[in-house]
Short mmCIF file of C-alpha atoms in Angstrom, two decimals:
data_model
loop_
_atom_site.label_atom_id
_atom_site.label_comp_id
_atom_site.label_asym_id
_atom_site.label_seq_id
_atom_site.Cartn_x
_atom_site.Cartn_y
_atom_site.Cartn_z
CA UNK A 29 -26.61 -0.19 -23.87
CA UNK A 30 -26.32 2.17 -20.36
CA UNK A 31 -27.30 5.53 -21.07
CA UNK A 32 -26.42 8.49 -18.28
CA UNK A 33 -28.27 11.39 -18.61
CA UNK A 34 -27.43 14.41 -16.57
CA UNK A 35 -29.24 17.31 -14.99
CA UNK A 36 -28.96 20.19 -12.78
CA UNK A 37 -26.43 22.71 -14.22
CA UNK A 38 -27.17 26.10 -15.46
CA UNK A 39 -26.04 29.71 -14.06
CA UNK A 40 -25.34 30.41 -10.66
CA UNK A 41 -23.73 33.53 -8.76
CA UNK A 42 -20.45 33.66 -7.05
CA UNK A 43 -21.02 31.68 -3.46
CA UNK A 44 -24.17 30.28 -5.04
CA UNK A 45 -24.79 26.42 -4.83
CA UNK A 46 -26.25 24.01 -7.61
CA UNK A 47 -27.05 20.48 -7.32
CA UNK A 48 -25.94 18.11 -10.02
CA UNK A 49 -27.76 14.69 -10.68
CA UNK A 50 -26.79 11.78 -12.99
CA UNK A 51 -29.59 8.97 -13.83
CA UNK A 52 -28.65 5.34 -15.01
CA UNK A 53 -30.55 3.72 -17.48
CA UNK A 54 -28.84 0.36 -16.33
CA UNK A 55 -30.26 -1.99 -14.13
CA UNK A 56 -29.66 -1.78 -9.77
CA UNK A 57 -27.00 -4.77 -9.62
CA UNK A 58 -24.87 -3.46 -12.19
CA UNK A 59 -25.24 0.31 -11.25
CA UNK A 60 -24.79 -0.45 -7.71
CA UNK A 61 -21.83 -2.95 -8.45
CA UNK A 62 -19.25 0.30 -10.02
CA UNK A 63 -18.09 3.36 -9.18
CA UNK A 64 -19.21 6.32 -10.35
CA UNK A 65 -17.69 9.88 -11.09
CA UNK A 66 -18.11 13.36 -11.95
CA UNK A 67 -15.55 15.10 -14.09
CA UNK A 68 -15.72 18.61 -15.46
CA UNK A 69 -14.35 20.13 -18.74
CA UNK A 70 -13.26 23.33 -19.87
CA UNK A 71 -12.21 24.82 -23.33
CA UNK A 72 -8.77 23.84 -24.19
CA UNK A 73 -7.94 21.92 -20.96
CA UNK A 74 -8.56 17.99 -20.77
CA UNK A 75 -11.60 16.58 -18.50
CA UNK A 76 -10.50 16.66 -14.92
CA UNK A 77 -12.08 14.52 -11.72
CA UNK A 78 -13.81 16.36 -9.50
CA UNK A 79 -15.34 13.64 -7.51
CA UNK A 80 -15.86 10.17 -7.50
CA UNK A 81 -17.76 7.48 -4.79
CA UNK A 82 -17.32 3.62 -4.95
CA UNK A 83 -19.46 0.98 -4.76
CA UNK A 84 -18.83 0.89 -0.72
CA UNK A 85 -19.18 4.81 -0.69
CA UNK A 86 -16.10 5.36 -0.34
CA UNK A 87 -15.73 9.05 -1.61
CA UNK A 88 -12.81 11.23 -3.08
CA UNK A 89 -12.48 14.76 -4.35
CA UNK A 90 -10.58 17.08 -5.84
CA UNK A 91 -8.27 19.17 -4.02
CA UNK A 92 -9.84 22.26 -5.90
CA UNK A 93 -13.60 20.92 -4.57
CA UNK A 94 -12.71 19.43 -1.04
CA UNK A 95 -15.22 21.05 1.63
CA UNK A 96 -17.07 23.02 -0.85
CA UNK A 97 -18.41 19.56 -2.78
CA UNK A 98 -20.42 16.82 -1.89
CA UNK A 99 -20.59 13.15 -4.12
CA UNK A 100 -23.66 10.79 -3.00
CA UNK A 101 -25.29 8.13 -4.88
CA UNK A 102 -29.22 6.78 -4.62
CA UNK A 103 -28.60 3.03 -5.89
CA UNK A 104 -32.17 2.43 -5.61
CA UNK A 105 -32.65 4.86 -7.64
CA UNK A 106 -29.64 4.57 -9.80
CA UNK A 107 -28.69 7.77 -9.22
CA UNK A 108 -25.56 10.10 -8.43
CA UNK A 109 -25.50 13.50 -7.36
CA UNK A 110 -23.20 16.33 -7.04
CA UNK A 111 -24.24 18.93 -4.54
CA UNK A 112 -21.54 22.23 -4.96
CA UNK A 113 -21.86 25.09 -2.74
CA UNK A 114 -19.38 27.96 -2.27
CA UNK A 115 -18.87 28.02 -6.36
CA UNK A 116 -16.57 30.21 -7.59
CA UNK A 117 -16.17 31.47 -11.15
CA UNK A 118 -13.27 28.95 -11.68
CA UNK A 119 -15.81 26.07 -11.37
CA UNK A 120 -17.70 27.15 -14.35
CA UNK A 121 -17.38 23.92 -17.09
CA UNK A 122 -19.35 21.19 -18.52
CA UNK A 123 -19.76 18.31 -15.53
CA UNK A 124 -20.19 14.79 -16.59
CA UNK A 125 -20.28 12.00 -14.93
CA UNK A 126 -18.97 8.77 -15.23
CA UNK A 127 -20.02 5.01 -15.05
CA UNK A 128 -17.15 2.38 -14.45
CA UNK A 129 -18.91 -0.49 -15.67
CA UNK A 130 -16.81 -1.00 -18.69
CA UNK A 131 -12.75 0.03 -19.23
CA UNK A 132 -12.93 3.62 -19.11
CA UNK A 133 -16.47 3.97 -18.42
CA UNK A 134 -19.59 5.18 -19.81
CA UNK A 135 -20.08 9.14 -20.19
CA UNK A 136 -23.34 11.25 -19.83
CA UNK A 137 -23.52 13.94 -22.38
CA UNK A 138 -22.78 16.33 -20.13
CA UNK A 139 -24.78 19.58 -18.61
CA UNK A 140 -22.77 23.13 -18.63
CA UNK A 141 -22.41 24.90 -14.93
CA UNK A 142 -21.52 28.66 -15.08
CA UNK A 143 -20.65 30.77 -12.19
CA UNK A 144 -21.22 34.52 -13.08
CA UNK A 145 -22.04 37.38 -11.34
#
């Protein structure tokens, strides 16, 4: 069973940056084989993509992220991260990230990002 665990989030001022990380407990050829993505969730509204990167690295954002957010991914280390600068109070939200190794993927448990002054 793959297992995501997530890390990185916590409080952060307006124009602050945090860096998000997301750690596979599957093995390199099947981690390295999917995409992976980072979605973020806020009370009431239904879990959003911010960013995700493909296999090939192919990346895509957000329109509410792009050139503020950056998706990379370690495969050797079976790893993604998230690095957000520039946040903005509107960012605050649980971030998880996502594995596409099965039909809709397997989800971390999550790790809450707020942007306060």
């Amino acid at each position: 069973q793959v297992h995501l665990v997530e890390s990185g989030g916590g409080l952060v001022q307006p124009g602050g940056s945090l860096r998000l990380s997301c750690a596979a407990s599957t093995n390199i050829f099947s981690f390295s084989f999917n995409a992976m993505g980072w979605y973020r969730q806020t009370p009431g509204k239904e879990r959003e993509l911010v960013a995700r990167i493909s296999r090939d690295g192919t990346t895509k954002y957000s329109d509410s992220v792009k050139g503020r957010f950056t998706i990379s991914r370690e495969n050797a280390k079976k790893t993604v991260n998230l690095q957000m600068n520039s946040l903005k109070p509107e960012d605050t939200a649980i971030y998880y990230c996502n594995l596409e190794i099965v039909p809709g993927g397997v989800w971390g448990q999550g790790t809450q990002v707020t942007v306060s002054s």
